[in-house]
mmCIF file of C-alpha atoms in Angstrom:
data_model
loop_
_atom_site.group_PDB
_atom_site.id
_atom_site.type_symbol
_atom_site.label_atom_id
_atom_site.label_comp_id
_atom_site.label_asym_id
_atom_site.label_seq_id
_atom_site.Cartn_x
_atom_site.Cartn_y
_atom_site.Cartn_z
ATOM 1 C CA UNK A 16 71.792 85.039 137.974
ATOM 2 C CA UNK A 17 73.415 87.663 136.485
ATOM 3 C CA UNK A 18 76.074 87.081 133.754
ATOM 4 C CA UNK A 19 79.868 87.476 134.752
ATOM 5 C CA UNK A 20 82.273 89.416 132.290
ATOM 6 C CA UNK A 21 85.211 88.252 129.881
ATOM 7 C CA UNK A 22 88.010 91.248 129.882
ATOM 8 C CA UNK A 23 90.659 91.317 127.362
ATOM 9 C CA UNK A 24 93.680 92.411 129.090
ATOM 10 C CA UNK A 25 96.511 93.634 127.158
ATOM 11 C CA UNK A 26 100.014 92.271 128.340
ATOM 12 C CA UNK A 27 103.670 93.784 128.088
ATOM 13 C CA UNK A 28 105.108 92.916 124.486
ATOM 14 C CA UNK A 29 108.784 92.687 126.338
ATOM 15 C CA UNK A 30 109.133 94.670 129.008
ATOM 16 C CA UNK A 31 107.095 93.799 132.145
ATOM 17 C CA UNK A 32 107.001 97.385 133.518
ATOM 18 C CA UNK A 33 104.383 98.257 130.238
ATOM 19 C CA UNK A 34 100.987 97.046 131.965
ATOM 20 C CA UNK A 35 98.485 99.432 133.397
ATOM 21 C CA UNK A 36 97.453 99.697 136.703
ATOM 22 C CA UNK A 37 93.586 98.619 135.661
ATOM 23 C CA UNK A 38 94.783 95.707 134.212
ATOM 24 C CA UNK A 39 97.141 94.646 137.241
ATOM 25 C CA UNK A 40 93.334 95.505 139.150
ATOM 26 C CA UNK A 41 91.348 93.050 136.752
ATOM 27 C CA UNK A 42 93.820 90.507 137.515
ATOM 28 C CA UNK A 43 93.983 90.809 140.879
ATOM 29 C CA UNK A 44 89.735 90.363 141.071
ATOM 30 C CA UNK A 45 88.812 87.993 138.345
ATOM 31 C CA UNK A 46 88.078 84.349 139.398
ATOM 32 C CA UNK A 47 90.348 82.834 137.252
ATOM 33 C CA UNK A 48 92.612 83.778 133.939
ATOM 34 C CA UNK A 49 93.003 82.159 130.687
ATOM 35 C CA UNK A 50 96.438 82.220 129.111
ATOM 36 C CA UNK A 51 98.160 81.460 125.830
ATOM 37 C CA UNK A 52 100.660 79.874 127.750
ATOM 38 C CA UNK A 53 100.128 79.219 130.989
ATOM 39 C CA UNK A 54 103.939 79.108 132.107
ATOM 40 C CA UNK A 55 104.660 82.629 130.286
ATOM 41 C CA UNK A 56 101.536 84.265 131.917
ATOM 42 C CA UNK A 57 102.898 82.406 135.647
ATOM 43 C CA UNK A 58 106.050 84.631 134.959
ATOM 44 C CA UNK A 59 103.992 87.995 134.579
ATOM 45 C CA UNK A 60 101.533 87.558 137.305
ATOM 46 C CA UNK A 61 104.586 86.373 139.620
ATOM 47 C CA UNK A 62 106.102 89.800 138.628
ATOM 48 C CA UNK A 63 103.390 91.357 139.477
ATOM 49 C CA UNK A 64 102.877 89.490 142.982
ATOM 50 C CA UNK A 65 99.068 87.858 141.654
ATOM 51 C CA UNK A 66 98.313 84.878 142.572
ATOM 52 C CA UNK A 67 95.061 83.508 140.841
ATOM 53 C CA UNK A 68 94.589 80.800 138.667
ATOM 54 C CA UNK A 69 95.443 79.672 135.269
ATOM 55 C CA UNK A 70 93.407 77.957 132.777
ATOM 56 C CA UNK A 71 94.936 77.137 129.177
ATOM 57 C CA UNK A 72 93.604 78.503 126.158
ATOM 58 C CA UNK A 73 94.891 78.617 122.598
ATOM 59 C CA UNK A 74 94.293 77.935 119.343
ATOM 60 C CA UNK A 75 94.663 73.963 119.629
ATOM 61 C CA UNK A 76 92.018 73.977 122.281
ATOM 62 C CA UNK A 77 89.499 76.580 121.886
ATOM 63 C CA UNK A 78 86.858 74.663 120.446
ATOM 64 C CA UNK A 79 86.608 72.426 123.590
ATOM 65 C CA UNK A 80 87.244 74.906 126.195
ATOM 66 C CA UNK A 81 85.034 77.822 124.645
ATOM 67 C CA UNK A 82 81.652 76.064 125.398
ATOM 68 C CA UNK A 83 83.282 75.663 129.160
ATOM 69 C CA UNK A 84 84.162 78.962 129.330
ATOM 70 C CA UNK A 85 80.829 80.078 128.094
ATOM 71 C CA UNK A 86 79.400 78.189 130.553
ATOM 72 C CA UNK A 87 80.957 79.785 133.610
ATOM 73 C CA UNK A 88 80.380 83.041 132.134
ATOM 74 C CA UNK A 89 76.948 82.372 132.315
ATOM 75 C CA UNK A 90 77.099 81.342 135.997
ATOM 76 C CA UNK A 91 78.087 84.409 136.864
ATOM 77 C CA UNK A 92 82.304 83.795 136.702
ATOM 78 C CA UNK A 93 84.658 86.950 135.864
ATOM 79 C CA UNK A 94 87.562 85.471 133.522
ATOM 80 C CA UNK A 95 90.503 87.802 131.668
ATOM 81 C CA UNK A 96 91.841 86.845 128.670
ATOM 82 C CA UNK A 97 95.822 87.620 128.454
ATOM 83 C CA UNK A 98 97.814 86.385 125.226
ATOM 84 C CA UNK A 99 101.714 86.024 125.201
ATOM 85 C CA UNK A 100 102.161 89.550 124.910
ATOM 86 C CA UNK A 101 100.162 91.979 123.872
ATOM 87 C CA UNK A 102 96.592 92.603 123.270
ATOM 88 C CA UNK A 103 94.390 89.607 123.002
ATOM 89 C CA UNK A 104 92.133 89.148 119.991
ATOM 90 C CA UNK A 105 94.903 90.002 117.678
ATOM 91 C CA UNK A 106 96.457 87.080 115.483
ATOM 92 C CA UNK A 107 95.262 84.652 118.624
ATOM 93 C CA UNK A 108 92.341 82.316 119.204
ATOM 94 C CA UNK A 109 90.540 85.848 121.321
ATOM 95 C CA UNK A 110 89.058 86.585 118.644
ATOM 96 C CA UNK A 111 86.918 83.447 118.476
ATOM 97 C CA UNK A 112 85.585 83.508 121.983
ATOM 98 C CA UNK A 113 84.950 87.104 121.820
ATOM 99 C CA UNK A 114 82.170 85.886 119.119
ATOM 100 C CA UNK A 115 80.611 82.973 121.280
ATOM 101 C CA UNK A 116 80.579 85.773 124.007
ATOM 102 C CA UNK A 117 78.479 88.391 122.022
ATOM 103 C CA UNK A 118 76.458 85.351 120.214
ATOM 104 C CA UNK A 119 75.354 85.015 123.625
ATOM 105 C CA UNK A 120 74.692 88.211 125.438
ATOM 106 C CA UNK A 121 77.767 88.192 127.668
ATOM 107 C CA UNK A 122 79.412 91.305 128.047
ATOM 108 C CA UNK A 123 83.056 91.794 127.150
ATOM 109 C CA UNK A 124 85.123 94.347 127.634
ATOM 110 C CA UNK A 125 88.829 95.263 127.781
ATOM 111 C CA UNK A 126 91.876 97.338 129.330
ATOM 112 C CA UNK A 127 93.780 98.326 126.638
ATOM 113 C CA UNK A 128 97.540 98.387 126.334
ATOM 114 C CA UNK A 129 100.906 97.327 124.299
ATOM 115 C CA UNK A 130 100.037 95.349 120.328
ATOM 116 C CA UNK A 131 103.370 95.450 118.800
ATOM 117 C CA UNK A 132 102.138 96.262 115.133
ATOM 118 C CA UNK A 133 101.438 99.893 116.342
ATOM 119 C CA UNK A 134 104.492 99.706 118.316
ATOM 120 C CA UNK A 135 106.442 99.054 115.663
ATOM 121 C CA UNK A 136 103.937 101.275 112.525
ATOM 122 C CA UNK A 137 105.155 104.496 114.915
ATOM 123 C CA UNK A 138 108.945 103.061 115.036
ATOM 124 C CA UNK A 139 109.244 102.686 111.116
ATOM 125 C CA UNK A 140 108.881 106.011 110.327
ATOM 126 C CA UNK A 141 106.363 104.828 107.660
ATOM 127 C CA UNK A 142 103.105 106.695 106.772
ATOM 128 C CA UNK A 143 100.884 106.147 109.839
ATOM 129 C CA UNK A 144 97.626 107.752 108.480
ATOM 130 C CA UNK A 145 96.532 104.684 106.662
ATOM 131 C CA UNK A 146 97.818 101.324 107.022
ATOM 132 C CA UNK A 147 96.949 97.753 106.377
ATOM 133 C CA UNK A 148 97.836 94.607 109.497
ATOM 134 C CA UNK A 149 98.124 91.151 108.271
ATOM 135 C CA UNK A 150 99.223 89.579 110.798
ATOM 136 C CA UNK A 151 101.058 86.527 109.716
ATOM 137 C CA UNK A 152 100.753 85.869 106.454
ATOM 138 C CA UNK A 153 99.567 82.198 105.513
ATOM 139 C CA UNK A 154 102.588 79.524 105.413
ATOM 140 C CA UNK A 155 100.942 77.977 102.238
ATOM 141 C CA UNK A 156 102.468 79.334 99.394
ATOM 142 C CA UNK A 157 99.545 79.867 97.102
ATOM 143 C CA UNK A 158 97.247 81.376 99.892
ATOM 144 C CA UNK A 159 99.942 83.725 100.989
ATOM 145 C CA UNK A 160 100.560 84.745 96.996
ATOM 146 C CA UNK A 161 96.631 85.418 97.262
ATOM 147 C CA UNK A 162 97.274 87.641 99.908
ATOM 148 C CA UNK A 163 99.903 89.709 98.651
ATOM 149 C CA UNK A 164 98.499 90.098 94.608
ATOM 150 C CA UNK A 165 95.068 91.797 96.682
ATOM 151 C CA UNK A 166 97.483 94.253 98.156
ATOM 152 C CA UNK A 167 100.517 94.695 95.733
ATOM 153 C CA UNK A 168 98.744 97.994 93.927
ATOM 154 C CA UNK A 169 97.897 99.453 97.824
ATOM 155 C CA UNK A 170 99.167 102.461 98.457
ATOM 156 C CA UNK A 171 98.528 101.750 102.537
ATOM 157 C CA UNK A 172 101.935 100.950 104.735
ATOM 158 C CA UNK A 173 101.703 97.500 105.057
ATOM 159 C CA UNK A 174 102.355 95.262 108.258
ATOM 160 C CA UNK A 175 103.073 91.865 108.693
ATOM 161 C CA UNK A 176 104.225 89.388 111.847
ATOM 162 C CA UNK A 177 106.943 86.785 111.024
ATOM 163 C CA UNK A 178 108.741 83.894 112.730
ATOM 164 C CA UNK A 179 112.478 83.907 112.357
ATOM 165 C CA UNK A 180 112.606 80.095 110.421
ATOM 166 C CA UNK A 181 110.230 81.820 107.733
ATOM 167 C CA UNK A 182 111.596 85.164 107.479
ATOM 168 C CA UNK A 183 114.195 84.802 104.396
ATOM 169 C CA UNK A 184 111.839 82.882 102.250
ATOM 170 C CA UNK A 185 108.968 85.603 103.329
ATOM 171 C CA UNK A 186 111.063 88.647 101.824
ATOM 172 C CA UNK A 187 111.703 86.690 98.892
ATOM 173 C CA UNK A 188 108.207 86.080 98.565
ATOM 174 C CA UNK A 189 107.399 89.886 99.181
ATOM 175 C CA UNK A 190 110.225 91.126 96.596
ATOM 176 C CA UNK A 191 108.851 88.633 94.188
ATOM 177 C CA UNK A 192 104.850 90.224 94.761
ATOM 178 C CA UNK A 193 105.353 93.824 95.895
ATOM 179 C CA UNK A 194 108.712 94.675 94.075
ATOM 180 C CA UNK A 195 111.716 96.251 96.449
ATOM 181 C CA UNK A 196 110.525 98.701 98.748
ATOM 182 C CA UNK A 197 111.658 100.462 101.490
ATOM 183 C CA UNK A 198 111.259 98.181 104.486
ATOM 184 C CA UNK A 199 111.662 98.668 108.658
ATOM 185 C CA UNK A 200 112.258 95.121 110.254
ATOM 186 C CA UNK A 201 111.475 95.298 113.883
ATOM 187 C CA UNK A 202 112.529 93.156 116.786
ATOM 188 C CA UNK A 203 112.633 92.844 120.413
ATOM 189 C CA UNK A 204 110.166 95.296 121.000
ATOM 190 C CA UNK A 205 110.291 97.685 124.675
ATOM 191 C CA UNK A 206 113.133 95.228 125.448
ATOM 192 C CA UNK A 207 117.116 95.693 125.909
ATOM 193 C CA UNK A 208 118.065 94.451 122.565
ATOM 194 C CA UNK A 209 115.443 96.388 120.682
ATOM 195 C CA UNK A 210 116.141 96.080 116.809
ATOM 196 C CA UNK A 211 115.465 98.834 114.289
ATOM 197 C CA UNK A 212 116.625 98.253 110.768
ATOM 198 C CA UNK A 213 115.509 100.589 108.022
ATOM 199 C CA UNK A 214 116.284 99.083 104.424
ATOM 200 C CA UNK A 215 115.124 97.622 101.251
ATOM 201 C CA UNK A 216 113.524 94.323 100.899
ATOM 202 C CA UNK A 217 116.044 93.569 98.231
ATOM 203 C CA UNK A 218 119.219 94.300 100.362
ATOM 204 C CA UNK A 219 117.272 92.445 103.631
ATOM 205 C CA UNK A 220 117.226 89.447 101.879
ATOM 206 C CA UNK A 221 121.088 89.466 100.969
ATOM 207 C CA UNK A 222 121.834 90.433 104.906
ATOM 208 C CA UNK A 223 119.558 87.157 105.820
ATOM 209 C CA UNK A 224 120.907 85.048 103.675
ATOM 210 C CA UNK A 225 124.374 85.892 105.144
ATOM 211 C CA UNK A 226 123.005 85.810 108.664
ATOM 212 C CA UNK A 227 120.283 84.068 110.237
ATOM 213 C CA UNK A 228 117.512 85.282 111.935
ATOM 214 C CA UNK A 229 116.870 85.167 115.131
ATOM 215 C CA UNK A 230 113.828 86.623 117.290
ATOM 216 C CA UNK A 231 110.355 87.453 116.736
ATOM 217 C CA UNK A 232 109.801 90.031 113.904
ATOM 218 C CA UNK A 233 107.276 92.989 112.703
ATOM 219 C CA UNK A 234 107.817 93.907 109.054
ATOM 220 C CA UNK A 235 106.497 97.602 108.322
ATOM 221 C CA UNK A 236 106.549 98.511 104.192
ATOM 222 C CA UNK A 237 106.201 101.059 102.590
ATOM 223 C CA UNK A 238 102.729 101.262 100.026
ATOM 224 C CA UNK A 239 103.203 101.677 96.863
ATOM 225 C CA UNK A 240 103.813 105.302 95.448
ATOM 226 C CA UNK A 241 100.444 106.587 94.576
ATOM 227 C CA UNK A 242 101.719 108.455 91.507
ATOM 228 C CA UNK A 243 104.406 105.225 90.444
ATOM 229 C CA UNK A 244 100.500 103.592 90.412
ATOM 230 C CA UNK A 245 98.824 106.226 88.540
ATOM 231 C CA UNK A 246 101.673 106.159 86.045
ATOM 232 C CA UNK A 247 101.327 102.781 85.801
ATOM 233 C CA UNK A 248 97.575 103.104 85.458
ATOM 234 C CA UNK A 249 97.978 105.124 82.206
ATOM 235 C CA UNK A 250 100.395 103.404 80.519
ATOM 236 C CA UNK A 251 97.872 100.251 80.531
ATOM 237 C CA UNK A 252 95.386 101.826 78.417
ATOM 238 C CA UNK A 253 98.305 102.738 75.631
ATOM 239 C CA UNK A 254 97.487 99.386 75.010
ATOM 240 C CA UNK A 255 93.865 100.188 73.676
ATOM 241 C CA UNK A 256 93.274 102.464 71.448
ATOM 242 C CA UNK A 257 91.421 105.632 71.856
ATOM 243 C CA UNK A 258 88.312 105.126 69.832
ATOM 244 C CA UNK A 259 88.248 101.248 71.483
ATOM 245 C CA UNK A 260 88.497 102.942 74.629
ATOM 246 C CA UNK A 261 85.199 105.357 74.273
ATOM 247 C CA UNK A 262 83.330 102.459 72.269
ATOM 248 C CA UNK A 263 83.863 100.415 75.915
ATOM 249 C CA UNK A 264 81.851 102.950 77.938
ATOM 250 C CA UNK A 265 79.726 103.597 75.466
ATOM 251 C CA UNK A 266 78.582 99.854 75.100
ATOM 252 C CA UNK A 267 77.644 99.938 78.772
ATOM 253 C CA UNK A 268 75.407 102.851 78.532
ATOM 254 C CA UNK A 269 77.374 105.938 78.734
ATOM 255 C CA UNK A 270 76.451 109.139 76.186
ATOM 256 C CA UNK A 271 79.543 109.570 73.711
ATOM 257 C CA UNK A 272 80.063 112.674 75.642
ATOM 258 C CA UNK A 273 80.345 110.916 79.543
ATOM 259 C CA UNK A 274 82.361 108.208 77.445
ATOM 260 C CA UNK A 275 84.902 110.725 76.596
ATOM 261 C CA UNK A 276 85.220 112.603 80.059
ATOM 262 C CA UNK A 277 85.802 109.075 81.693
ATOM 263 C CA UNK A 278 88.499 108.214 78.821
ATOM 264 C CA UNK A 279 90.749 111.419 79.359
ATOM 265 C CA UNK A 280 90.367 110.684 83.549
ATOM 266 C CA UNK A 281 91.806 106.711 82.477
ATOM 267 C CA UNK A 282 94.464 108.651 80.699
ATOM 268 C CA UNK A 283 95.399 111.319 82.652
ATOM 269 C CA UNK A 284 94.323 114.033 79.676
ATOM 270 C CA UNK A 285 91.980 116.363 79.043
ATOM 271 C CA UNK A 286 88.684 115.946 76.953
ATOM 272 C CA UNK A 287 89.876 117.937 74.915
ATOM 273 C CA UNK A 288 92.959 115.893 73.651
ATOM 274 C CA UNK A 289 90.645 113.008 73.377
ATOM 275 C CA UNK A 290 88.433 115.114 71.639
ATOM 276 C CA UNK A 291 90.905 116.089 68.901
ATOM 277 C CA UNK A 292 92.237 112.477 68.587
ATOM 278 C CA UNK A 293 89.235 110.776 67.772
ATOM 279 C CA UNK A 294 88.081 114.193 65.650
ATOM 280 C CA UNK A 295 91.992 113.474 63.210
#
């Protein structure tokens, strides 16, 4: 019997007019649909006059229902995948049954759609060439200062997802990693209330503090300024001295003459000056 298919159907973030017409199709012809949350998906499908059936999965249950699932994959059963909103796969237990899917030769495909992250990357006005999605960032405190030291010296836009309960104590922890940066906190994305604020980390912390959050948010930073790094970058080796500095390439094989080309890239010279310095 031939294999049935798992489809990844991206959902509306907030408004329920932003789904495609495939994906209304896919939903109207699978057999059945799993759903984040079965009641929130009931709400979209009623919108869009569907009636099919339900079946729960999310992160609390995936290990038991993905060997299910696989199963009536195999027998030849047509299933979508839907999150909350959005597109499945991202920050959501998707992304584990897609592997159990390939692992086992079942094809998987998807209609793509709304993921608020790029939603909200093209909102901020923030470079969009190269950028970095974290998702949520771990609630344990050392794992999520883990997270931000690998990325503090990036020079990508960073993104993040945050809950409202954990925003305040999230900018602190950013200010405290990354330094205060220019920052576009998004909420209420494609709905009524949509919320655009364009600040500093600094000064989003103080308006927090003061007032609550509420909502579901997508933080969009700035990277760091590539020559603020460089700068940085040079100033370090101040701390070594010259002729240090050429004896350290030298001791791992380079000629004196590579040793001195690499030193004046480190400092942002030319091998000449380094030439003359070690020559006095």
């Amino acid at each position: 019997m031939q294999y049935g298919t798992l489809t990844l159907c991206a959902t509306p973030i907030g408004n329920l007019d932003d789904i495609t017409l495939r994906t209304i199709k896919v939903l109207q012809n699978v057999d059945y649909i799993l759903a984040e949350d079965t009641r929130h998906t009931r709400k979209l499908l009623n919108h869009l006059n569907i009636d099919k059936k339900l079946v729960s999965y999310h992160e609390h249950n995936k290990i038991e229902k993905g060997k299910s699932i696989i199963e009536h994959l195999k027998s030849g059963t047509n299933i979508a995948l839907v999150t909350d909103a959005g597109t499945p796969g991202i920050s959501d237990p998707g992304e584990d049954l897609v592997k159990l899917c390939l692992a086992e030769d079942i094809v998987v495909t998807s209609t793509p759609g709304a993921a608020a992250f790029v939603t909200a990357l093209i909102l901020s006005g923030k470079c969009t060439r190269r950028f970095i999605f974290e998702g949520f960032l771990p609630t344990d405190k050392k794992q999520k200062n883990t997270v931000l030291s690998s990325i503090e010296n990036d020079c990508r836009t960073l993104i993040f997802y945050e809950a409202p309960h954990r925003l305040t104590k999230t900018l602190t922890t950013l200010y405290e990693i990354l330094g205060d940066r220019e920052i576009s906190i998004i909420k209420e994305l494609t709905k009524k209330h949509e919320t655009i604020i364009n600040t500093t980390i600094a000064q989003a912390i103080k308006s927090y503090n003061q007032n609550p959050a509420k909502g579901e948010f997508v933080l969009v930073i700035a990277g760091k300024d590539a020559a603020e790094l460089r700068q940085q970058q040079i100033m370090e080796w101040d701390k070594v001295s010259i002729e240090e500095h050429v004896s350290m390439y030298i001791e791992k094989g380079a000629t004196q003459k590579e040793a001195m080309k690499l030193v004046a890239k480190d400092r942002g010279v030319t091998k000449r000056d380094i030439y003359a310095k070690i020559k006095l």
